[in-house]
Coordinates of N, CA and C and ligand atoms in Angstrom, one line a residue:
X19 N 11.6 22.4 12.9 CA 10.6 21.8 13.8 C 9.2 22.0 13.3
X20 N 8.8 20.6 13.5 CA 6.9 21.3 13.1 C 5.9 21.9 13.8
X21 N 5.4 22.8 13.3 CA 4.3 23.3 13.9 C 3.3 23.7 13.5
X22 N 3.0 23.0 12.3 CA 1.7 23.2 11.5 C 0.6 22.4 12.3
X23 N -0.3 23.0 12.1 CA -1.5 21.8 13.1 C -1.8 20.9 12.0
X24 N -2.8 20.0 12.6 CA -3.1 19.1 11.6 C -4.6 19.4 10.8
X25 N -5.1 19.6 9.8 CA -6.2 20.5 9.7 C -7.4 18.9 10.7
X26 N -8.4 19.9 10.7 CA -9.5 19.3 11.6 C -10.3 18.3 10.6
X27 N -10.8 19.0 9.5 CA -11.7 18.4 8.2 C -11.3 18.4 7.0
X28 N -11.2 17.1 6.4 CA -10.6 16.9 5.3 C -11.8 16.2 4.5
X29 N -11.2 16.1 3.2 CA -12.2 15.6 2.1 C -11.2 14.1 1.8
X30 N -11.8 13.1 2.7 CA -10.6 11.9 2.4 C -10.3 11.0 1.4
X31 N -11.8 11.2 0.3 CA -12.0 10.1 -0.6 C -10.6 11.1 -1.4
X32 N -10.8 12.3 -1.8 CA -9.4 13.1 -2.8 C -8.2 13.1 -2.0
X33 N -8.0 13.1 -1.3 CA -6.7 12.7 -0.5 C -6.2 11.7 -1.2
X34 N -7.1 10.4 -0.8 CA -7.1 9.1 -1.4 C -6.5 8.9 -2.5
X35 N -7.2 9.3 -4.0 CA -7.0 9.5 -4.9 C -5.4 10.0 -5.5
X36 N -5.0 11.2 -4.5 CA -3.9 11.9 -4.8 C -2.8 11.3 -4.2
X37 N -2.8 10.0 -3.4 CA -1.8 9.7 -2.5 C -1.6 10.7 -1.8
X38 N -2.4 11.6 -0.9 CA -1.7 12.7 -0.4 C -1.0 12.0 1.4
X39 N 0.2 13.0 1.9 CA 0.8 12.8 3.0 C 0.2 14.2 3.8
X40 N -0.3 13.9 5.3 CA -0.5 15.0 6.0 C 0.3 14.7 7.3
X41 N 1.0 16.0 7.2 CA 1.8 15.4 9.1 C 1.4 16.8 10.0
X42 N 1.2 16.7 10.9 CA 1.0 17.8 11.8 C 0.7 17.6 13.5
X43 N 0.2 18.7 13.8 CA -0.1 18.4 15.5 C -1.0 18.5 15.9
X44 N -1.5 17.8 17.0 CA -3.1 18.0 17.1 C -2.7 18.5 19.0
X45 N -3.1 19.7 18.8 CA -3.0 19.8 20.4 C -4.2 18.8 21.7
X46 N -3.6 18.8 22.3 CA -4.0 17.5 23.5 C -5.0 17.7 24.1
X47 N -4.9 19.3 24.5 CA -5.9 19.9 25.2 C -7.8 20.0 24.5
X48 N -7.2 19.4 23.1 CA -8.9 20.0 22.6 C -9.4 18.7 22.7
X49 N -8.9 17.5 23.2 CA -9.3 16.1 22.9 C -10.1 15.9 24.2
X50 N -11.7 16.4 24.5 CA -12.4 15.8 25.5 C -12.6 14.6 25.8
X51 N -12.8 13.7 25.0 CA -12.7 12.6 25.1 C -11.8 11.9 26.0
X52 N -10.6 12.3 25.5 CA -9.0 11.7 25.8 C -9.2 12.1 27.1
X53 N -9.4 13.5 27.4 CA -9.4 13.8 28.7 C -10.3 13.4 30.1
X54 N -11.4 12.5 29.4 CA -12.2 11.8 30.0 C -11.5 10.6 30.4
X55 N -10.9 9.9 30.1 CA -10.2 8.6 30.0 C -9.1 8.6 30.6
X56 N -8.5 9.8 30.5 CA -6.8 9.9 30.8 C -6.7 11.1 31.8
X57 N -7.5 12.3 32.3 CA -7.0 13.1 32.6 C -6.6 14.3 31.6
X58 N -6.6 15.4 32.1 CA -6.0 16.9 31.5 C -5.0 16.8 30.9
X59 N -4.7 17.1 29.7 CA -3.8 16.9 28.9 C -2.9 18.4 28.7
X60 N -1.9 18.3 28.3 CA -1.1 19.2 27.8 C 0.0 18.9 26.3
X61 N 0.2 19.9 26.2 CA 1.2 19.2 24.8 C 0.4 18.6 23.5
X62 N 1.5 18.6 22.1 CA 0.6 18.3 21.2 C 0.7 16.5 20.7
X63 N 0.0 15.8 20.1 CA 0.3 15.2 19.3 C 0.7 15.2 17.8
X64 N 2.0 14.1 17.8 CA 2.0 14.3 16.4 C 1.5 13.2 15.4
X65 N 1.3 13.7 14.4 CA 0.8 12.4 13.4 C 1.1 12.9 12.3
X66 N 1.1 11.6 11.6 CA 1.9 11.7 10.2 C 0.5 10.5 9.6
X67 N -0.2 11.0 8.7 CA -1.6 10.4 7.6 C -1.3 9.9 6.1
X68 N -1.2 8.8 5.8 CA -0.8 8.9 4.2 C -2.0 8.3 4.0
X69 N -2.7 8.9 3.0 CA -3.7 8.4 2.2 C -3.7 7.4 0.9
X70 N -4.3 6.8 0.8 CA -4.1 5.8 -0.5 C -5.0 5.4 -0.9
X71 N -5.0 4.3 -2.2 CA -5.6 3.4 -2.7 C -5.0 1.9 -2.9
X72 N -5.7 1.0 -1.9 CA -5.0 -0.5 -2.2 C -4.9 -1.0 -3.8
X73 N -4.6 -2.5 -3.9 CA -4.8 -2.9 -4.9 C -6.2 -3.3 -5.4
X74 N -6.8 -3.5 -4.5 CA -8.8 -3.8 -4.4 C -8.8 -3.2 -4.3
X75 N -8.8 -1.2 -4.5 CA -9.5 -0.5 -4.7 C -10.1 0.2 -3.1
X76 N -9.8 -0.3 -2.5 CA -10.2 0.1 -0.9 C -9.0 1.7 -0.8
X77 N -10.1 2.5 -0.3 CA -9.0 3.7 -0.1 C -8.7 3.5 1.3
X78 N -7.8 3.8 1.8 CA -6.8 3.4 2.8 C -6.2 4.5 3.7
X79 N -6.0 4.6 5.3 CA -5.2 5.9 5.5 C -4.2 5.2 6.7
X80 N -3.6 5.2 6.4 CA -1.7 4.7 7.2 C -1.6 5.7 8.0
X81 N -1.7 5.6 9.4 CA -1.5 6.5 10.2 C -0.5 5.9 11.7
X82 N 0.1 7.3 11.6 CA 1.4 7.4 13.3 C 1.4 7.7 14.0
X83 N 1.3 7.7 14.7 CA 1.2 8.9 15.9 C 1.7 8.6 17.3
X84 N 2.2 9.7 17.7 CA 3.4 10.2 18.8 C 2.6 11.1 19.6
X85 N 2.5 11.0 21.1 CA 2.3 12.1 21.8 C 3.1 11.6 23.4
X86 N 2.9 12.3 24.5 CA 3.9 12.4 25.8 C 2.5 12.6 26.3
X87 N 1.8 11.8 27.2 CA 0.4 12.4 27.9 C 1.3 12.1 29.5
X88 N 0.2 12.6 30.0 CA 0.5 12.9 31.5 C -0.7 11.9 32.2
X89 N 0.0 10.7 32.6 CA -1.3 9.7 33.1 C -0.7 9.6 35.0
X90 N -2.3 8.8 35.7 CA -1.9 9.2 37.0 C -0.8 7.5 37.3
X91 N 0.1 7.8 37.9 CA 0.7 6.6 38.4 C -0.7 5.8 39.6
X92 N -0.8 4.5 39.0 CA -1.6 3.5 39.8 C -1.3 3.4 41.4
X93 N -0.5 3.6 41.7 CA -0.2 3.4 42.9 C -0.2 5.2 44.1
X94 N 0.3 6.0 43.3 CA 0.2 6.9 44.2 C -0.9 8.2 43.3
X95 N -1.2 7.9 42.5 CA -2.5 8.8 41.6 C -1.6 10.0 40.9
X96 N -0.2 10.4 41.9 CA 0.4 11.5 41.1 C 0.4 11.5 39.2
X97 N 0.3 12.5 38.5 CA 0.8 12.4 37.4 C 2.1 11.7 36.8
X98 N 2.2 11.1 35.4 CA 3.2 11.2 35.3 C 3.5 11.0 33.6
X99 N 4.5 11.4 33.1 CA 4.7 11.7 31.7 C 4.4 9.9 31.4
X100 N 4.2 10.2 30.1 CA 3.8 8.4 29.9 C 4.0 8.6 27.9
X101 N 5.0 8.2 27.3 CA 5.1 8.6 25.9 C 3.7 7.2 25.3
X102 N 3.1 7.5 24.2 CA 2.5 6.8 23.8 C 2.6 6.9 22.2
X103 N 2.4 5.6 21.2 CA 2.9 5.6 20.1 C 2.0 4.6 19.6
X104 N 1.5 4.8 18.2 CA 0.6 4.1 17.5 C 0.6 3.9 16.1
X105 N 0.6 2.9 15.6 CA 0.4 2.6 14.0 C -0.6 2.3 13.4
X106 N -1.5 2.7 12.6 CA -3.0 2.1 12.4 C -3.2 2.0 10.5
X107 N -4.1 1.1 10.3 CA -4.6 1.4 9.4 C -5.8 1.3 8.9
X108 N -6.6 2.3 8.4 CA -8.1 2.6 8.4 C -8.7 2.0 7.1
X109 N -9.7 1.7 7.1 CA -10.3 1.3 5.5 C -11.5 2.2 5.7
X110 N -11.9 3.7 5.0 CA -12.7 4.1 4.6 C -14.1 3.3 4.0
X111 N -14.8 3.8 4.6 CA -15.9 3.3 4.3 C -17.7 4.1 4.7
X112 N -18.6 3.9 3.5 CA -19.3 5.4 4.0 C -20.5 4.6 4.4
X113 N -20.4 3.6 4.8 CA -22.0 2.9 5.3 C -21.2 1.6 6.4
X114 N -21.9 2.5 7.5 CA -21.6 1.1 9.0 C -21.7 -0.3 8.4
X115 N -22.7 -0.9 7.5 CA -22.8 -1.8 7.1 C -21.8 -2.2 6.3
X116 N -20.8 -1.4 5.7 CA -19.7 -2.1 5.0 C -18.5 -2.6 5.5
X117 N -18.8 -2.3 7.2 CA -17.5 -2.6 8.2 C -16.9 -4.0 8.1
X118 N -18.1 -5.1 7.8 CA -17.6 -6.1 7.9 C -16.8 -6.9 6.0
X119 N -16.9 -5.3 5.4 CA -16.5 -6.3 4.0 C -14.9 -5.8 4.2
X120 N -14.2 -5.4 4.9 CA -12.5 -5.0 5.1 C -12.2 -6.1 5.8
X121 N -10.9 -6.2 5.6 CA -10.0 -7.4 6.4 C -10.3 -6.8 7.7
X122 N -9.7 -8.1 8.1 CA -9.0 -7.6 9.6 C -8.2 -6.4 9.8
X123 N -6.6 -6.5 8.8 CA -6.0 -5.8 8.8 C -6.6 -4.3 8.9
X124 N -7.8 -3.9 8.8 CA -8.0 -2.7 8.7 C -9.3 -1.8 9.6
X125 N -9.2 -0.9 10.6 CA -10.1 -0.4 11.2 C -11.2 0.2 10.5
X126 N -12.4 0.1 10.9 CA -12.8 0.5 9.6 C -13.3 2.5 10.2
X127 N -13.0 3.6 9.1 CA -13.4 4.7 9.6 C -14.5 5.2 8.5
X128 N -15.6 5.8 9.4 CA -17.0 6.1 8.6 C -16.8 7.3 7.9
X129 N -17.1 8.0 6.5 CA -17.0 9.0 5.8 C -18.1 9.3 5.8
X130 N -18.4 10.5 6.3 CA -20.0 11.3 5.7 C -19.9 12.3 4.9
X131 N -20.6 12.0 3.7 CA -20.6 13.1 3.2 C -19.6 13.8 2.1
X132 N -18.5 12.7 2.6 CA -17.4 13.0 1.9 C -16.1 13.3 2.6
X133 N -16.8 13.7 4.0 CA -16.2 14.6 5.3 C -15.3 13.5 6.1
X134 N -14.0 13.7 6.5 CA -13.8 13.5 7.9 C -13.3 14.1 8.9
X135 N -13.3 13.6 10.3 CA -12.8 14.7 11.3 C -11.7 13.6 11.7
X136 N -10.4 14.4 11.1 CA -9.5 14.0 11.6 C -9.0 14.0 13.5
X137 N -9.4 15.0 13.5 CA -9.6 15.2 14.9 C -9.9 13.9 15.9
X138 N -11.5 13.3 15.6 CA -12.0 12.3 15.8 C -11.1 11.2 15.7
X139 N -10.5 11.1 14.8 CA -10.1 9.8 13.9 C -8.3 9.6 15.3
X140 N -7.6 10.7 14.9 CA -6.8 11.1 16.1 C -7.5 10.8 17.5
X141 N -7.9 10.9 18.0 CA -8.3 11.0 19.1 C -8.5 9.2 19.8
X142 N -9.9 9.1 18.7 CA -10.2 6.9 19.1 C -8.7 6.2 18.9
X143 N -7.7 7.2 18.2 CA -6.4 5.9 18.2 C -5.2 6.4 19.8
X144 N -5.4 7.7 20.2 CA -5.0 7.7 20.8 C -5.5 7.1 21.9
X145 N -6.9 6.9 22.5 CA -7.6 6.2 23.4 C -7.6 5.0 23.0
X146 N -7.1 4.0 21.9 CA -7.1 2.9 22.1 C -5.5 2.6 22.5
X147 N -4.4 3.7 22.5 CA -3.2 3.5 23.0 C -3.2 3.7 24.1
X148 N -3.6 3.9 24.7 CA -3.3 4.5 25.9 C -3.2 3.1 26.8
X149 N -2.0 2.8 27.4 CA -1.5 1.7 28.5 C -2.7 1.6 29.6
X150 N -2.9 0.5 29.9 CA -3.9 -0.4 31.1 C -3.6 0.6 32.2
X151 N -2.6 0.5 33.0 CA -2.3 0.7 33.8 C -0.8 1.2 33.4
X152 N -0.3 2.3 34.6 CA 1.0 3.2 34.6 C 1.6 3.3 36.0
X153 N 3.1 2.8 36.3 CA 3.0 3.0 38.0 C 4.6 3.8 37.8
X154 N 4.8 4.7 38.1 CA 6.3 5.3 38.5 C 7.1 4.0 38.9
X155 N 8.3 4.7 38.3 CA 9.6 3.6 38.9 C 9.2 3.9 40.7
X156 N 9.7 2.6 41.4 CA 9.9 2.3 43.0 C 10.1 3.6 43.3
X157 N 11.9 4.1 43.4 CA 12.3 5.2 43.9 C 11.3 6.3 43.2
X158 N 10.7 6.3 42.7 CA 10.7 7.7 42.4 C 8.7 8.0 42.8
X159 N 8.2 6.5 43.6 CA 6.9 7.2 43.7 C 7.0 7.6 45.1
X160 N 5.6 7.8 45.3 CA 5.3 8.6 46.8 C 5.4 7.4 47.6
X161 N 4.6 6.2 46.9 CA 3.8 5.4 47.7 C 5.0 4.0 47.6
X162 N 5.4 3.7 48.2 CA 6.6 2.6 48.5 C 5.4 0.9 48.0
X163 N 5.7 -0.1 47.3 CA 5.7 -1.3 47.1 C 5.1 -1.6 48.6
X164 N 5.8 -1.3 50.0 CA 5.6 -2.2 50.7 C 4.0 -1.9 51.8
X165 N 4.2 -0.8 51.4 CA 2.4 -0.2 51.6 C 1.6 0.0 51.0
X166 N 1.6 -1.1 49.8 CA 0.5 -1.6 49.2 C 0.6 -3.2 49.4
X167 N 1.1 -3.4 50.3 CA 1.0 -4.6 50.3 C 0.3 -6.1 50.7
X168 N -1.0 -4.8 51.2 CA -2.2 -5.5 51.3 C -3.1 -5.6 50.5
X169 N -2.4 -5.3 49.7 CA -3.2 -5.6 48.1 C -2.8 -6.0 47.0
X170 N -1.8 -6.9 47.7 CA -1.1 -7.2 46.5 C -1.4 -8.3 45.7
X171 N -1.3 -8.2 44.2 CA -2.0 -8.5 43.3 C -1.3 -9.1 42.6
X172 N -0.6 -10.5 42.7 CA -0.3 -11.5 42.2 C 1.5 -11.5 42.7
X173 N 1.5 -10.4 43.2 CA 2.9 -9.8 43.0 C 4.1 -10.4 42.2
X174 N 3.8 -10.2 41.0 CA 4.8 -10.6 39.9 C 5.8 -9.3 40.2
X175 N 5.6 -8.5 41.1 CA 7.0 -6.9 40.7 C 7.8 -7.3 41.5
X176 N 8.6 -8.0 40.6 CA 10.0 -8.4 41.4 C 11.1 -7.1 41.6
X177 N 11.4 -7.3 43.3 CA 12.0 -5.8 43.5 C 13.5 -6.0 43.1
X178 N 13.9 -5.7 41.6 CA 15.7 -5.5 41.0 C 15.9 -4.7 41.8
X179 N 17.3 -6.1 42.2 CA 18.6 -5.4 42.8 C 19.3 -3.9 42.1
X180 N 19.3 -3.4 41.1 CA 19.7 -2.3 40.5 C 18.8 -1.2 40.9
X181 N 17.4 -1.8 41.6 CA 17.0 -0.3 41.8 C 17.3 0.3 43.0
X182 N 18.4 0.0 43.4 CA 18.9 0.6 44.5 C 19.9 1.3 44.2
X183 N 19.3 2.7 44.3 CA 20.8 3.9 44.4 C 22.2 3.8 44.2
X184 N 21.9 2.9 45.4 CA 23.8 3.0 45.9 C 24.4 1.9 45.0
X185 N 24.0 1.2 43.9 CA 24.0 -0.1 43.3 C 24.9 0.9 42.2
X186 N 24.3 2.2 42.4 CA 25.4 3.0 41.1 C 26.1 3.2 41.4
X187 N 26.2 4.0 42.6 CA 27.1 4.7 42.9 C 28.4 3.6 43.1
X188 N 28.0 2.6 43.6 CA 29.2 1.1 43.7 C 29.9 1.2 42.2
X189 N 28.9 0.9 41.4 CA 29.4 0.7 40.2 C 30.3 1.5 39.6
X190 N 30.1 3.0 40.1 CA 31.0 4.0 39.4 C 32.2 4.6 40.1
X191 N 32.1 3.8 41.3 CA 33.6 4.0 42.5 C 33.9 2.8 41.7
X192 N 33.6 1.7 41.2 CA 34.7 0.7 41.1 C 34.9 0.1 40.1
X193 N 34.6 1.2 38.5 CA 35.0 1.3 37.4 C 36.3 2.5 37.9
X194 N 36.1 3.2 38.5 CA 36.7 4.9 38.6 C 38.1 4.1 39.3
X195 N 37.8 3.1 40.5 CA 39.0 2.2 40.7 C 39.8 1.7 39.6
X196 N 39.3 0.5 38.6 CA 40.4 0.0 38.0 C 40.8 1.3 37.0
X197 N 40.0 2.6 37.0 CA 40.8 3.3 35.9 C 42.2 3.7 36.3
X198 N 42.1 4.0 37.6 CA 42.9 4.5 39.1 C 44.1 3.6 38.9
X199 N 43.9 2.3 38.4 CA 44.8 1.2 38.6 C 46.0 1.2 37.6
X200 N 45.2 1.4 36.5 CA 46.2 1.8 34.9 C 47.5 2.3 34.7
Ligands
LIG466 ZN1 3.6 6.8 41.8

């Protein structure tokens, strides 16, 4: 299992150079930011960084990242686990003014100095992942569909027949039948 952290400050242009790979965890809790946006966090993120150089000569950093945050369900505010997942790729660059000479394909992230804060870098992709809105399955919120229903907001949430309990329990008396029948 991993448990190395992810270091905080790296020197990214020699990374670059080295094709180096960094995987590690960034715990959730140190991300103010995130926790501005999202709420208190617990738990780590993980990420995996490969560093590079394109064929233009652009140094490059390929990044993944996995974490489980705890966002409030829209409808009843309770918490709730919410997995979140990201692929990005960065084009180094050490003057704001060079943001517009990268493709599209590429975010562009500022180097000072030589320096980055991965941390940082972690963090703006996790806040650009993070889902619009999060609502618990039906059964399982506080707040029932039908008292919010003065607010309802286009109501595209079509209520599936399967989300009813007993929809299983049918299903598994009358598989457990024809086995019965054999
Ligand atoms: Zn809820």
């Amino acid at each position: 299992m991993l448990t190395s952290l992810l270091p905080s400050r790296v020197e990214p242009y020699k990374l670059a150079a080295r094709h180096e790979r960094l995987e590690g965890l960034v715990p959730l809790n140190q991300l103010a930011r995130l926790a501005e946006e999202a709420g208190d966090q617990t738990g780590d993120c993980h990420v995996v960084l490969e560093f590079g150089v394109d064929a233009q000569g652009r140094r490059e950093i390929r990044g993944h990242l996995q974490a489980t945050l705890s966002l409030a369900c829209r409808r009843c505010l309770e918490p709730m686990p919410q997995p979140v997942e990201s692929r990005f790729l960065l084009g180094m660059i050490s003057d704001e003014a060079l943001a517009d000479e990268l493709p599209a394909s590429h975010e562009p992230v500022l180097v000072e100095n030589e320096q980055l804060d991965l941390l940082t870098v972690v963090e703006d992709e996790l806040i650009l992942s993070l889902p619009q809105v999060v609502y618990h399955d039906e059964k399982e919120c506080r707040v029932s569909p039908e008292q919010l229903v003065s607010k309802a907001e286009g109501s595209d949430e079509k209520a599936a027949p399967n989300d009813n309990p007993f929809a299983v329990l049918n299903a598994l008396k009358s598989s457990g039948a024809l086995k019965g029948k054999k």
